[in-house]
PDB file of N, CA and C in Angstrom:
ATOM      1  N   MET A  23      47.309  56.029 161.081  1.00 50.00           N
ATOM      2  CA  MET A  23      47.632  56.833 162.411  1.00 50.00           C
ATOM      3  C   MET A  23      49.174  56.225 162.997  1.00 50.00           C
ATOM      4  N   ASN A  24      49.755  57.410 163.268  1.00 53.00           N
ATOM      5  CA  ASN A  24      51.247  56.950 163.726  1.00 53.00           C
ATOM      6  C   ASN A  24      51.204  57.028 165.240  1.00 53.00           C
ATOM      7  N   ASP A  25      51.575  56.101 165.785  1.00 56.00           N
ATOM      8  CA  ASP A  25      51.726  56.045 167.244  1.00 56.00           C
ATOM      9  C   ASP A  25      53.058  56.444 167.977  1.00 56.00           C
ATOM     10  N   LYS A  26      53.933  56.818 167.155  1.00 52.00           N
ATOM     11  CA  LYS A  26      55.143  57.397 167.518  1.00 52.00           C
ATOM     12  C   LYS A  26      54.899  58.634 168.234  1.00 52.00           C
ATOM     13  N   PRO A  27      55.881  58.885 169.399  1.00 56.00           N
ATOM     14  CA  PRO A  27      55.874  60.274 170.020  1.00 56.00           C
ATOM     15  C   PRO A  27      56.086  61.367 169.196  1.00 56.00           C
ATOM     16  N   LYS A  28      55.751  62.610 169.254  1.00 61.00           N
ATOM     17  CA  LYS A  28      56.075  63.738 168.573  1.00 61.00           C
ATOM     18  C   LYS A  28      57.747  63.987 168.240  1.00 61.00           C
ATOM     19  N   CYS A  29      58.490  63.401 169.159  1.00 61.00           N
ATOM     20  CA  CYS A  29      59.852  63.611 168.926  1.00 61.00           C
ATOM     21  C   CYS A  29      60.648  62.215 169.369  1.00 61.00           C
ATOM     22  N   ASP A  30      61.198  61.634 168.289  1.00 68.00           N
ATOM     23  CA  ASP A  30      61.734  60.356 168.690  1.00 68.00           C
ATOM     24  C   ASP A  30      63.125  60.699 169.543  1.00 68.00           C
ATOM     25  N   LYS A  31      63.841  61.993 169.494  1.00 74.00           N
ATOM     26  CA  LYS A  31      65.010  62.130 170.115  1.00 74.00           C
ATOM     27  C   LYS A  31      64.671  62.444 171.722  1.00 74.00           C
ATOM     28  N   PRO A  32      65.576  61.809 172.566  1.00 74.00           N
ATOM     29  CA  PRO A  32      65.170  62.032 173.939  1.00 74.00           C
ATOM     30  C   PRO A  32      65.412  63.500 174.318  1.00 74.00           C
ATOM     31  N   VAL A  33      64.716  64.176 175.347  1.00 78.00           N
ATOM     32  CA  VAL A  33      64.738  65.357 175.654  1.00 78.00           C
ATOM     33  C   VAL A  33      66.168  65.403 176.656  1.00 78.00           C
ATOM     34  N   ASN A  34      67.142  66.562 176.270  1.00 90.00           N
ATOM     35  CA  ASN A  34      68.163  66.899 177.053  1.00 90.00           C
ATOM     36  C   ASN A  34      67.930  67.814 177.975  1.00 90.00           C
ATOM     37  N   VAL A  35      67.438  67.309 179.339  1.00 94.00           N
ATOM     38  CA  VAL A  35      66.902  68.239 180.254  1.00 94.00           C
ATOM     39  C   VAL A  35      67.731  69.464 180.622  1.00 94.00           C
ATOM     40  N   GLN A  36      69.166  69.225 180.764  1.00 95.00           N
ATOM     41  CA  GLN A  36      69.986  70.304 181.141  1.00 95.00           C
ATOM     42  C   GLN A  36      69.892  71.284 180.004  1.00 95.00           C
ATOM     43  N   ASP A  37      69.961  70.963 178.778  1.00 95.00           N
ATOM     44  CA  ASP A  37      70.030  71.893 177.740  1.00 95.00           C
ATOM     45  C   ASP A  37      68.537  72.727 177.721  1.00 95.00           C
ATOM     46  N   ALA A  38      67.427  71.817 177.778  1.00 94.00           N
ATOM     47  CA  ALA A  38      66.198  72.565 177.663  1.00 94.00           C
ATOM     48  C   ALA A  38      65.844  73.314 178.916  1.00 94.00           C
ATOM     49  N   PHE A  39      66.392  73.084 180.180  1.00 96.00           N
ATOM     50  CA  PHE A  39      66.399  74.126 181.153  1.00 96.00           C
ATOM     51  C   PHE A  39      67.111  75.219 180.964  1.00 96.00           C
ATOM     52  N   LEU A  40      68.413  75.256 180.729  1.00 97.00           N
ATOM     53  CA  LEU A  40      69.268  76.352 180.535  1.00 97.00           C
ATOM     54  C   LEU A  40      68.615  77.255 179.282  1.00 97.00           C
ATOM     55  N   ASN A  41      68.317  76.719 178.109  1.00 96.00           N
ATOM     56  CA  ASN A  41      67.796  77.206 177.171  1.00 96.00           C
ATOM     57  C   ASN A  41      66.610  78.051 177.438  1.00 96.00           C
ATOM     58  N   HIS A  42      65.668  77.686 178.091  1.00 95.00           N
ATOM     59  CA  HIS A  42      64.382  78.208 178.578  1.00 95.00           C
ATOM     60  C   HIS A  42      64.802  79.444 179.313  1.00 95.00           C
ATOM     61  N   CYS A  43      65.645  79.434 180.274  1.00 96.00           N
ATOM     62  CA  CYS A  43      66.306  80.394 181.311  1.00 96.00           C
ATOM     63  C   CYS A  43      66.934  81.559 180.255  1.00 96.00           C
ATOM     64  N   ARG A  44      67.657  80.946 179.344  1.00 97.00           N
ATOM     65  CA  ARG A  44      68.399  82.149 178.521  1.00 97.00           C
ATOM     66  C   ARG A  44      67.401  82.848 177.643  1.00 97.00           C
ATOM     67  N   ARG A  45      66.587  82.097 176.734  1.00 96.00           N
ATOM     68  CA  ARG A  45      65.684  82.601 175.904  1.00 96.00           C
ATOM     69  C   ARG A  45      64.595  83.520 176.610  1.00 96.00           C
ATOM     70  N   ASP A  46      64.091  83.169 177.907  1.00 96.00           N
ATOM     71  CA  ASP A  46      63.194  84.186 178.493  1.00 96.00           C
ATOM     72  C   ASP A  46      63.807  85.140 179.274  1.00 96.00           C
ATOM     73  N   LYS A  47      65.085  85.044 179.270  1.00 96.00           N
ATOM     74  CA  LYS A  47      65.858  85.893 180.173  1.00 96.00           C
ATOM     75  C   LYS A  47      65.410  85.909 181.774  1.00 96.00           C
ATOM     76  N   ILE A  48      65.301  84.726 182.146  1.00 97.00           N
ATOM     77  CA  ILE A  48      64.877  84.425 183.660  1.00 97.00           C
ATOM     78  C   ILE A  48      66.033  84.663 184.533  1.00 97.00           C
ATOM     79  N   SER A  49      65.915  85.469 185.666  1.00 98.00           N
ATOM     80  CA  SER A  49      66.994  85.548 186.554  1.00 98.00           C
ATOM     81  C   SER A  49      67.227  84.277 187.233  1.00 98.00           C
ATOM     82  N   VAL A  50      68.350  83.852 187.453  1.00 98.00           N
ATOM     83  CA  VAL A  50      68.678  82.560 188.068  1.00 98.00           C
ATOM     84  C   VAL A  50      69.783  82.793 189.168  1.00 98.00           C
ATOM     85  N   THR A  51      69.690  82.106 190.364  1.00 98.00           N
ATOM     86  CA  THR A  51      70.527  81.848 191.231  1.00 98.00           C
ATOM     87  C   THR A  51      71.548  80.718 191.165  1.00 98.00           C
ATOM     88  N   VAL A  52      72.600  80.728 191.140  1.00 98.00           N
ATOM     89  CA  VAL A  52      73.611  79.570 190.863  1.00 98.00           C
ATOM     90  C   VAL A  52      74.462  79.237 192.076  1.00 98.00           C
ATOM     91  N   PHE A  53      74.211  78.321 192.694  1.00 98.00           N
ATOM     92  CA  PHE A  53      75.151  77.845 193.983  1.00 98.00           C
ATOM     93  C   PHE A  53      76.155  76.882 193.208  1.00 98.00           C
ATOM     94  N   LEU A  54      77.557  77.343 193.838  1.00 98.00           N
ATOM     95  CA  LEU A  54      78.404  76.581 193.494  1.00 98.00           C
ATOM     96  C   LEU A  54      78.917  75.459 194.494  1.00 98.00           C
ATOM     97  N   ILE A  55      79.645  74.423 194.046  1.00 98.00           N
ATOM     98  CA  ILE A  55      79.915  73.486 195.191  1.00 98.00           C
ATOM     99  C   ILE A  55      80.560  73.921 196.287  1.00 98.00           C
ATOM    100  N   ASN A  56      81.223  75.087 196.274  1.00 98.00           N
ATOM    101  CA  ASN A  56      82.023  75.524 197.416  1.00 98.00           C
ATOM    102  C   ASN A  56      81.109  76.528 198.361  1.00 98.00           C
ATOM    103  N   GLY A  57      79.897  76.615 197.929  1.00 97.00           N
ATOM    104  CA  GLY A  57      78.830  77.342 198.716  1.00 97.00           C
ATOM    105  C   GLY A  57      78.620  78.714 198.453  1.00 97.00           C
ATOM    106  N   VAL A  58      79.403  79.230 197.347  1.00 98.00           N
ATOM    107  CA  VAL A  58      79.090  80.545 196.681  1.00 98.00           C
ATOM    108  C   VAL A  58      77.999  80.740 195.893  1.00 98.00           C
ATOM    109  N   LYS A  59      77.221  81.820 196.007  1.00 98.00           N
ATOM    110  CA  LYS A  59      75.872  82.077 195.508  1.00 98.00           C
ATOM    111  C   LYS A  59      76.161  83.165 194.222  1.00 98.00           C
ATOM    112  N   LEU A  60      75.849  83.044 193.177  1.00 98.00           N
ATOM    113  CA  LEU A  60      75.975  83.903 192.014  1.00 98.00           C
ATOM    114  C   LEU A  60      74.415  83.975 191.482  1.00 98.00           C
ATOM    115  N   GLN A  61      74.199  85.213 191.190  1.00 98.00           N
ATOM    116  CA  GLN A  61      73.080  85.595 190.546  1.00 98.00           C
ATOM    117  C   GLN A  61      73.097  86.376 189.327  1.00 98.00           C
ATOM    118  N   GLY A  62      72.068  86.196 188.449  1.00 98.00           N
ATOM    119  CA  GLY A  62      72.139  86.846 187.142  1.00 98.00           C
ATOM    120  C   GLY A  62      71.385  86.209 186.020  1.00 98.00           C
ATOM    121  N   ILE A  63      71.580  86.608 184.772  1.00 98.00           N
ATOM    122  CA  ILE A  63      70.836  86.104 183.711  1.00 98.00           C
ATOM    123  C   ILE A  63      71.753  85.115 182.939  1.00 98.00           C
ATOM    124  N   ILE A  64      71.437  84.108 182.390  1.00 98.00           N
ATOM    125  CA  ILE A  64      72.238  83.183 181.554  1.00 98.00           C
ATOM    126  C   ILE A  64      72.060  83.612 180.172  1.00 98.00           C
ATOM    127  N   THR A  65      73.303  84.142 179.634  1.00 98.00           N
ATOM    128  CA  THR A  65      73.199  84.679 178.420  1.00 98.00           C
ATOM    129  C   THR A  65      73.748  83.636 177.164  1.00 98.00           C
ATOM    130  N   SER A  66      74.535  82.607 177.661  1.00 98.00           N
ATOM    131  CA  SER A  66      74.798  81.640 176.691  1.00 98.00           C
ATOM    132  C   SER A  66      75.221  80.282 177.528  1.00 98.00           C
ATOM    133  N   PHE A  67      75.367  79.222 176.856  1.00 98.00           N
ATOM    134  CA  PHE A  67      76.137  78.121 177.705  1.00 98.00           C
ATOM    135  C   PHE A  67      76.369  77.100 176.374  1.00 98.00           C
ATOM    136  N   ASP A  68      77.331  76.247 177.100  1.00 97.00           N
ATOM    137  CA  ASP A  68      77.787  75.085 176.056  1.00 97.00           C
ATOM    138  C   ASP A  68      78.087  73.912 177.020  1.00 97.00           C
ATOM    139  N   ASN A  69      78.654  72.896 176.516  1.00 96.00           N
ATOM    140  CA  ASN A  69      78.764  71.737 177.373  1.00 96.00           C
ATOM    141  C   ASN A  69      79.511  71.780 178.506  1.00 96.00           C
ATOM    142  N   PHE A  70      80.288  72.918 178.736  1.00 98.00           N
ATOM    143  CA  PHE A  70      81.387  72.922 179.931  1.00 98.00           C
ATOM    144  C   PHE A  70      81.160  74.086 180.794  1.00 98.00           C
ATOM    145  N   SER A  71      80.460  74.969 180.193  1.00 98.00           N
ATOM    146  CA  SER A  71      80.243  76.289 180.930  1.00 98.00           C
ATOM    147  C   SER A  71      79.184  77.116 180.602  1.00 98.00           C
ATOM    148  N   LEU A  72      79.003  78.080 181.507  1.00 98.00           N
ATOM    149  CA  LEU A  72      77.883  79.073 181.038  1.00 98.00           C
ATOM    150  C   LEU A  72      78.306  80.659 181.368  1.00 98.00           C
ATOM    151  N   ILE A  73      77.640  81.506 180.638  1.00 98.00           N
ATOM    152  CA  ILE A  73      77.783  82.801 180.873  1.00 98.00           C
ATOM    153  C   ILE A  73      76.797  83.351 181.517  1.00 98.00           C
ATOM    154  N   LEU A  74      77.018  84.053 182.784  1.00 98.00           N
ATOM    155  CA  LEU A  74      76.032  84.700 183.704  1.00 98.00           C
ATOM    156  C   LEU A  74      76.375  86.204 183.550  1.00 98.00           C
ATOM    157  N   GLN A  75      75.180  87.040 183.530  1.00 98.00           N
ATOM    158  CA  GLN A  75      75.400  88.438 183.480  1.00 98.00           C
ATOM    159  C   GLN A  75      74.601  89.136 184.377  1.00 98.00           C
ATOM    160  N   ARG A  76      75.192  90.125 185.101  1.00 96.00           N
ATOM    161  CA  ARG A  76      74.307  90.874 186.236  1.00 96.00           C
ATOM    162  C   ARG A  76      75.087  92.340 186.183  1.00 96.00           C
ATOM    163  N   GLU A  77      74.197  93.311 186.232  1.00 96.00           N
ATOM    164  CA  GLU A  77      74.647  94.734 186.192  1.00 96.00           C
ATOM    165  C   GLU A  77      75.591  95.267 185.383  1.00 96.00           C
ATOM    166  N   GLY A  78      75.757  94.579 184.253  1.00 93.00           N
ATOM    167  CA  GLY A  78      76.851  94.867 183.382  1.00 93.00           C
ATOM    168  C   GLY A  78      78.096  93.990 183.375  1.00 93.00           C
ATOM    169  N   HIS A  79      78.316  93.145 184.458  1.00 96.00           N
ATOM    170  CA  HIS A  79      79.260  92.440 184.816  1.00 96.00           C
ATOM    171  C   HIS A  79      78.864  90.933 184.068  1.00 96.00           C
ATOM    172  N   VAL A  80      80.002  90.273 183.405  1.00 98.00           N
ATOM    173  CA  VAL A  80      79.979  88.995 182.708  1.00 98.00           C
ATOM    174  C   VAL A  80      80.795  88.055 183.693  1.00 98.00           C
ATOM    175  N   GLN A  81      80.212  86.795 183.952  1.00 98.00           N
ATOM    176  CA  GLN A  81      80.918  86.001 184.510  1.00 98.00           C
ATOM    177  C   GLN A  81      80.909  84.445 183.773  1.00 98.00           C
ATOM    178  N   LEU A  82      82.174  83.779 183.541  1.00 98.00           N
ATOM    179  CA  LEU A  82      82.178  82.450 182.904  1.00 98.00           C
ATOM    180  C   LEU A  82      82.309  81.578 184.057  1.00 98.00           C
ATOM    181  N   VAL A  83      81.273  80.615 184.104  1.00 98.00           N
ATOM    182  CA  VAL A  83      81.175  79.644 185.209  1.00 98.00           C
ATOM    183  C   VAL A  83      81.244  78.458 184.601  1.00 98.00           C
ATOM    184  N   TYR A  84      82.149  77.594 185.157  1.00 99.00           N
ATOM    185  CA  TYR A  84      82.395  76.261 184.680  1.00 99.00           C
ATOM    186  C   TYR A  84      81.421  75.307 185.387  1.00 99.00           C
ATOM    187  N   LYS A  85      80.666  74.447 184.556  1.00 98.00           N
ATOM    188  CA  LYS A  85      79.366  73.594 185.106  1.00 98.00           C
ATOM    189  C   LYS A  85      80.131  72.777 186.109  1.00 98.00           C
ATOM    190  N   HIS A  86      81.189  72.180 185.946  1.00 98.00           N
ATOM    191  CA  HIS A  86      81.869  71.177 187.049  1.00 98.00           C
ATOM    192  C   HIS A  86      81.900  71.878 188.448  1.00 98.00           C
ATOM    193  N   ALA A  87      81.745  73.224 188.445  1.00 98.00           N
ATOM    194  CA  ALA A  87      81.846  73.925 189.814  1.00 98.00           C
ATOM    195  C   ALA A  87      80.306  74.095 190.434  1.00 98.00           C
ATOM    196  N   ILE A  88      79.239  74.066 189.694  1.00 98.00           N
ATOM    197  CA  ILE A  88      77.882  74.224 189.884  1.00 98.00           C
ATOM    198  C   ILE A  88      77.419  73.107 190.639  1.00 98.00           C
ATOM    199  N   SER A  89      76.535  73.351 191.575  1.00 98.00           N
ATOM    200  CA  SER A  89      75.910  72.634 192.504  1.00 98.00           C
ATOM    201  C   SER A  89      74.472  72.444 192.060  1.00 98.00           C
ATOM    202  N   THR A  90      73.894  73.683 191.961  1.00 97.00           N
ATOM    203  CA  THR A  90      72.271  73.916 191.709  1.00 97.00           C
ATOM    204  C   THR A  90      71.949  75.274 190.832  1.00 97.00           C
ATOM    205  N   VAL A  91      71.186  75.131 189.933  1.00 98.00           N
ATOM    206  CA  VAL A  91      70.688  76.367 189.308  1.00 98.00           C
ATOM    207  C   VAL A  91      69.117  76.637 189.506  1.00 98.00           C
ATOM    208  N   MET A  92      68.888  77.753 190.285  1.00 97.00           N
ATOM    209  CA  MET A  92      67.607  77.897 190.947  1.00 97.00           C
ATOM    210  C   MET A  92      67.003  79.167 190.141  1.00 97.00           C
ATOM    211  N   PRO A  93      66.029  78.880 189.293  1.00 97.00           N
ATOM    212  CA  PRO A  93      65.309  80.070 188.315  1.00 97.00           C
ATOM    213  C   PRO A  93      64.413  80.856 189.329  1.00 97.00           C
ATOM    214  N   SER A  94      64.190  82.328 189.028  1.00 95.00           N
ATOM    215  CA  SER A  94      63.226  83.042 189.862  1.00 95.00           C
ATOM    216  C   SER A  94      61.895  82.624 189.492  1.00 95.00           C
ATOM    217  N   SER A  95      61.638  81.952 188.395  1.00 93.00           N
ATOM    218  CA  SER A  95      60.180  81.695 188.006  1.00 93.00           C
ATOM    219  C   SER A  95      60.094  80.373 187.420  1.00 93.00           C
ATOM    220  N   ALA A  96      58.779  80.094 187.306  1.00 89.00           N
ATOM    221  CA  ALA A  96      58.807  78.298 186.713  1.00 89.00           C
ATOM    222  C   ALA A  96      59.274  78.143 185.334  1.00 89.00           C
ATOM    223  N   VAL A  97      59.869  77.257 185.274  1.00 87.00           N
ATOM    224  CA  VAL A  97      60.681  76.835 183.816  1.00 87.00           C
ATOM    225  C   VAL A  97      60.035  75.440 183.384  1.00 87.00           C
ATOM    226  N   SER A  98      59.553  75.276 182.286  1.00 83.00           N
ATOM    227  CA  SER A  98      59.098  73.913 181.713  1.00 83.00           C
ATOM    228  C   SER A  98      60.268  73.391 180.769  1.00 83.00           C
ATOM    229  N   VAL A  99      60.518  71.994 180.908  1.00 78.00           N
ATOM    230  CA  VAL A  99      61.421  71.563 179.998  1.00 78.00           C
ATOM    231  C   VAL A  99      60.653  70.407 179.163  1.00 78.00           C
ATOM    232  N   ASP A 100      59.420  70.448 179.092  1.00 76.00           N
ATOM    233  CA  ASP A 100      58.663  69.893 178.155  1.00 76.00           C
ATOM    234  C   ASP A 100      58.466  70.324 176.605  1.00 76.00           C
ATOM    235  N   GLU A 101      59.306  71.454 176.292  1.00 56.00           N
ATOM    236  CA  GLU A 101      58.999  71.983 174.965  1.00 56.00           C
ATOM    237  C   GLU A 101      59.639  71.435 173.924  1.00 56.00           C
TER     238      GLU A 101
END
């Protein structure tokens, strides 16, 4: 019997959270550090930025400018 957890690799919470939102096309509200509120669907992301799409418009948002990402529905990062 193996007592090791299913995954030896630590969970990257940020990637798991953003990937869940992207994969399930969950609408998110992104608050920037300057107070601006953006809304849309995350279509992709990398270490430094994310792509937010809404009503045919696409925005590149730099992660260093983001304060909070709030999904419109529950997100699990335990996957």
